[in-house]
Short mmCIF file of C-alpha atoms in Angstrom, two decimals:
data_model
loop_
_atom_site.label_atom_id
_atom_site.label_comp_id
_atom_site.label_asym_id
_atom_site.label_seq_id
_atom_site.Cartn_x
_atom_site.Cartn_y
_atom_site.Cartn_z
CA MET B 1399 47.08 -23.02 -121.54
CA ASN B 1400 45.03 -26.19 -120.32
CA HIS B 1401 45.58 -28.29 -117.71
CA ALA B 1402 46.94 -31.30 -119.33
CA LYS B 1403 49.56 -28.92 -121.32
CA ARG B 1404 50.47 -27.11 -118.00
CA LEU B 1405 50.95 -30.62 -116.61
CA LYS B 1406 52.89 -31.94 -119.44
CA GLN B 1407 55.45 -29.15 -119.17
CA ALA B 1408 55.90 -29.36 -115.45
CA ILE B 1409 56.48 -33.31 -115.59
CA GLU B 1410 58.83 -32.44 -118.55
CA ASP B 1411 60.66 -29.94 -116.78
CA GLU B 1412 61.07 -32.19 -113.73
CA ILE B 1413 62.66 -34.65 -115.89
CA VAL B 1414 64.95 -32.60 -117.58
CA GLU B 1415 66.15 -31.00 -114.60
CA GLY B 1416 66.85 -34.70 -113.18
CA ARG B 1417 64.37 -34.38 -110.56
CA LEU B 1418 62.75 -37.49 -111.88
CA ALA B 1419 65.02 -39.88 -112.62
CA LEU B 1420 65.17 -42.62 -115.55
CA GLY B 1421 62.90 -45.58 -114.66
CA SER B 1422 61.01 -43.63 -111.95
CA ARG B 1423 57.33 -44.64 -112.00
CA LEU B 1424 54.61 -41.71 -112.49
CA ASP B 1425 51.68 -42.66 -110.38
CA GLU B 1426 48.64 -40.90 -111.52
CA VAL B 1427 47.22 -40.86 -108.09
CA GLN B 1428 50.16 -39.30 -106.24
CA LEU B 1429 50.58 -36.70 -109.34
CA ALA B 1430 47.14 -36.03 -109.07
CA GLU B 1431 47.19 -34.92 -105.56
CA ARG B 1432 50.67 -33.28 -105.80
CA PHE B 1433 49.50 -31.01 -108.45
CA GLY B 1434 45.80 -30.72 -107.00
CA VAL B 1435 43.89 -31.85 -110.16
CA SER B 1436 42.15 -34.80 -111.16
CA ARG B 1437 43.60 -37.78 -112.66
CA THR B 1438 42.31 -37.08 -116.35
CA PRO B 1439 44.55 -33.98 -117.21
CA ILE B 1440 47.47 -36.05 -115.59
CA ARG B 1441 46.70 -39.15 -117.63
CA GLU B 1442 46.52 -36.73 -120.86
CA ALA B 1443 49.66 -34.98 -119.87
CA LEU B 1444 51.23 -38.43 -119.64
CA ILE B 1445 50.38 -39.59 -123.16
CA GLN B 1446 51.89 -36.22 -124.47
CA LEU B 1447 55.10 -36.90 -122.97
CA ALA B 1448 54.76 -40.51 -124.35
CA MET B 1449 54.70 -39.29 -127.83
CA THR B 1450 58.11 -37.41 -127.17
CA GLY B 1451 59.65 -40.67 -125.78
CA LEU B 1452 60.11 -39.14 -122.11
CA VAL B 1453 57.76 -41.52 -121.08
CA GLU B 1454 56.83 -44.97 -121.50
CA THR B 1455 54.06 -47.20 -120.68
CA LYS B 1456 54.98 -50.90 -119.33
CA PRO B 1457 52.84 -53.76 -118.21
CA ARG B 1458 52.24 -53.81 -114.57
CA ARG B 1459 54.68 -50.92 -114.23
CA GLY B 1460 52.44 -47.92 -115.45
CA ALA B 1461 54.14 -44.99 -117.08
CA ILE B 1462 58.06 -44.48 -116.28
CA VAL B 1463 60.37 -42.00 -117.21
CA SER B 1464 62.00 -43.32 -120.44
CA ALA B 1465 64.46 -41.89 -122.98
CA PRO B 1466 64.05 -42.54 -127.10
CA GLU B 1467 66.35 -44.79 -128.70
CA PRO B 1468 69.42 -42.93 -129.79
CA GLN B 1469 68.66 -43.97 -133.84
CA HIS B 1470 65.01 -43.00 -133.52
CA LEU B 1471 66.06 -39.77 -132.09
CA LEU B 1472 68.47 -39.19 -134.73
CA ALA B 1473 65.99 -39.81 -137.42
CA MET B 1474 63.72 -37.24 -135.69
CA PHE B 1475 66.49 -34.60 -136.14
CA GLU B 1476 67.10 -35.74 -139.60
CA THR B 1477 63.41 -35.09 -140.44
CA MET B 1478 63.18 -31.89 -138.48
CA ALA B 1479 66.17 -30.49 -140.10
CA GLU B 1480 64.67 -31.30 -143.88
CA LEU B 1481 61.34 -29.21 -142.78
CA GLU B 1482 63.26 -26.32 -141.37
CA ALA B 1483 65.46 -26.36 -144.58
CA ALA B 1484 62.44 -25.98 -146.39
CA CYS B 1485 60.77 -23.27 -144.32
CA GLY B 1486 64.09 -21.21 -144.51
CA ARG B 1487 64.05 -21.94 -148.47
CA LEU B 1488 60.38 -20.52 -148.82
CA ALA B 1489 61.10 -17.68 -146.12
CA SER B 1490 63.86 -16.52 -148.00
CA ARG B 1491 61.64 -16.25 -151.48
CA ARG B 1492 58.67 -14.92 -149.77
CA LEU B 1493 59.88 -12.61 -146.81
CA VAL B 1494 57.31 -9.52 -146.00
CA ALA B 1495 58.32 -6.46 -144.03
CA GLU B 1496 56.23 -7.88 -141.07
CA ASP B 1497 58.13 -11.39 -141.24
CA GLU B 1498 61.60 -9.38 -141.65
CA ALA B 1499 60.72 -7.24 -138.68
CA ALA B 1500 59.88 -10.35 -136.56
CA LEU B 1501 62.81 -12.23 -137.25
CA LYS B 1502 65.18 -9.49 -136.20
CA ALA B 1503 63.27 -9.17 -133.00
CA ALA B 1504 63.55 -12.68 -132.27
CA LEU B 1505 67.32 -12.64 -133.01
CA ALA B 1506 67.87 -9.54 -130.65
CA ALA B 1507 65.95 -11.54 -127.76
CA CYS B 1508 67.95 -14.44 -128.27
CA THR B 1509 71.13 -12.07 -128.21
CA LEU B 1510 70.20 -10.58 -125.12
CA ALA B 1511 69.41 -14.33 -123.18
CA ALA B 1512 72.84 -15.65 -124.57
CA GLU B 1513 74.79 -12.71 -123.62
CA ASP B 1514 73.02 -13.15 -119.95
CA GLU B 1515 74.26 -16.69 -120.14
CA ASP B 1516 70.30 -17.96 -119.10
CA PRO B 1517 69.94 -20.95 -120.95
CA GLU B 1518 66.12 -21.40 -120.02
CA ARG B 1519 65.74 -17.84 -121.29
CA TYR B 1520 67.32 -18.86 -124.41
CA TYR B 1521 65.13 -21.97 -124.64
CA GLN B 1522 62.18 -19.70 -124.69
CA GLU B 1523 63.20 -17.43 -127.36
CA ASN B 1524 64.75 -19.93 -129.15
CA TYR B 1525 61.24 -21.45 -129.98
CA VAL B 1526 60.14 -18.01 -130.76
CA PHE B 1527 62.65 -17.49 -133.09
CA HIS B 1528 62.06 -21.06 -134.88
CA ALA B 1529 58.08 -20.27 -135.00
CA VAL B 1530 59.00 -16.92 -136.89
CA VAL B 1531 60.83 -19.00 -139.39
CA TYR B 1532 57.98 -21.37 -140.15
CA ARG B 1533 55.64 -18.53 -140.23
CA ALA B 1534 57.57 -16.67 -142.49
CA CYS B 1535 57.84 -19.54 -145.19
CA ARG B 1536 53.94 -18.57 -145.91
CA ASN B 1537 53.15 -22.31 -146.48
CA PRO B 1538 50.30 -23.07 -143.34
CA PHE B 1539 50.78 -26.91 -143.87
CA LEU B 1540 54.47 -26.84 -143.66
CA CYS B 1541 54.35 -24.37 -140.80
CA GLU B 1542 52.19 -26.78 -139.04
CA GLN B 1543 54.17 -29.83 -139.83
CA ALA B 1544 57.37 -28.30 -138.51
CA ARG B 1545 55.73 -26.79 -135.34
CA THR B 1546 54.26 -29.97 -134.69
CA LEU B 1547 57.56 -31.81 -134.67
CA HIS B 1548 59.45 -29.33 -132.94
CA ARG B 1549 56.94 -29.69 -130.06
CA ARG B 1550 57.96 -33.25 -129.88
CA LEU B 1551 61.60 -32.36 -130.17
CA ALA B 1552 61.43 -29.76 -127.66
CA PRO B 1553 62.87 -31.64 -124.83
CA TYR B 1554 65.70 -32.52 -126.36
CA ARG B 1555 66.71 -29.21 -128.13
CA ARG B 1556 66.51 -27.85 -124.82
CA LEU B 1557 69.22 -30.52 -123.34
CA GLN B 1558 71.08 -29.59 -126.13
CA LEU B 1559 71.58 -26.16 -124.87
CA ARG B 1560 73.44 -27.78 -121.78
CA ALA B 1561 76.23 -28.68 -123.73
CA ARG B 1562 79.04 -26.45 -123.23
CA HIS B 1563 79.58 -23.26 -125.49
CA ARG B 1564 76.44 -24.36 -127.22
CA LEU B 1565 74.65 -21.16 -126.33
CA GLY B 1566 77.09 -19.17 -128.30
CA GLN B 1567 76.94 -21.52 -131.34
CA SER B 1568 73.29 -21.39 -131.31
CA LEU B 1569 73.27 -17.70 -131.52
CA ALA B 1570 75.76 -17.53 -134.14
CA GLU B 1571 73.91 -19.90 -136.27
CA HIS B 1572 70.77 -17.86 -135.61
CA ALA B 1573 72.30 -15.04 -137.16
CA ALA B 1574 73.30 -16.57 -140.11
CA ILE B 1575 69.83 -17.93 -140.63
CA VAL B 1576 68.51 -14.71 -140.67
CA GLU B 1577 71.49 -12.80 -142.75
CA ALA B 1578 70.17 -15.75 -145.33
CA ILE B 1579 66.73 -15.12 -145.30
CA LEU B 1580 66.89 -11.48 -145.46
CA SER B 1581 69.39 -11.55 -148.39
CA GLY B 1582 66.96 -13.82 -150.54
CA ASP B 1583 69.39 -16.79 -150.81
CA GLU B 1584 67.50 -19.73 -150.83
CA LEU B 1585 70.13 -22.35 -150.83
CA ARG B 1586 72.00 -20.58 -148.00
CA ALA B 1587 69.10 -20.33 -145.85
CA ALA B 1588 67.80 -23.90 -146.40
CA ASP B 1589 71.82 -25.01 -145.67
CA VAL B 1590 72.06 -23.19 -142.51
CA LEU B 1591 68.81 -24.22 -141.01
CA ARG B 1592 69.47 -27.77 -141.82
CA ALA B 1593 72.76 -27.77 -140.21
CA HIS B 1594 71.45 -25.87 -137.37
CA VAL B 1595 68.96 -28.46 -136.53
CA VAL B 1596 70.62 -31.69 -137.26
CA VAL B 1597 72.47 -33.66 -134.55
CA GLN B 1598 75.61 -35.61 -135.69
CA GLY B 1599 79.10 -36.29 -134.43
CA ASP B 1600 80.12 -34.74 -131.33
CA ARG B 1601 76.42 -33.00 -130.97
CA PHE B 1602 74.56 -36.19 -130.79
CA THR B 1603 77.18 -37.55 -128.66
CA ASP B 1604 76.65 -34.94 -125.98
CA LEU B 1605 72.87 -35.16 -126.31
CA VAL B 1606 72.89 -38.85 -125.88
CA ALA B 1607 75.09 -38.50 -122.60
CA ASN B 1608 72.79 -35.81 -121.22
CA LEU B 1609 69.76 -38.35 -121.79
CA ARG B 1610 71.88 -40.99 -120.14
CA SER B 1611 72.73 -38.53 -117.19
CA LEU B 1612 69.06 -36.98 -116.33
CA ASN B 1613 69.40 -39.40 -113.29
CA ASP B 1614 72.39 -38.29 -111.39
CA ALA B 1615 70.88 -35.42 -109.76
CA ALA B 1616 67.81 -37.64 -108.41
#
């Protein structure tokens, strides 16, 4: 992992965990001194964070901790849901032994993390699980588009896991996804993946509430 990606993850963690409050100014010089790097990788990390909506550049203030507009975030999740539905549909049609084994292993890893009630570990295993689904679709272009948007939404998917009982619900949805893909049920695979990713109703309300509470712990 290069400096910019490592720094992006470190700053993202501080935002998601509430150590950097909404509206906080992200001074490049101070961040460079704190992380012991030059300003160049800090600047690159802030640009990457701006793409997710967690950082915004404002005139005379520079980079500040921000949050996307709810409707924009909703549109991104709707698009992600359709991409993942397409991946699931193709994966159920094109599944090979290698991907079947990887899906089972990824589900097992998610299960262990959920049983240990470890949301951070589950977050990491969840990323692997979805990456396996993308690869299993055997369409490199679709896989790359899904991975790109997944990376942009990663901080918000992580926030979703803070909601009460969400870990168990997510795991049950993963199990349904694997069952549908392994059975070759294209429509079912698409439906369960779409429902797993899209945020609406209470889930969207919870996500927005978590975004607004990021500064409470600061």
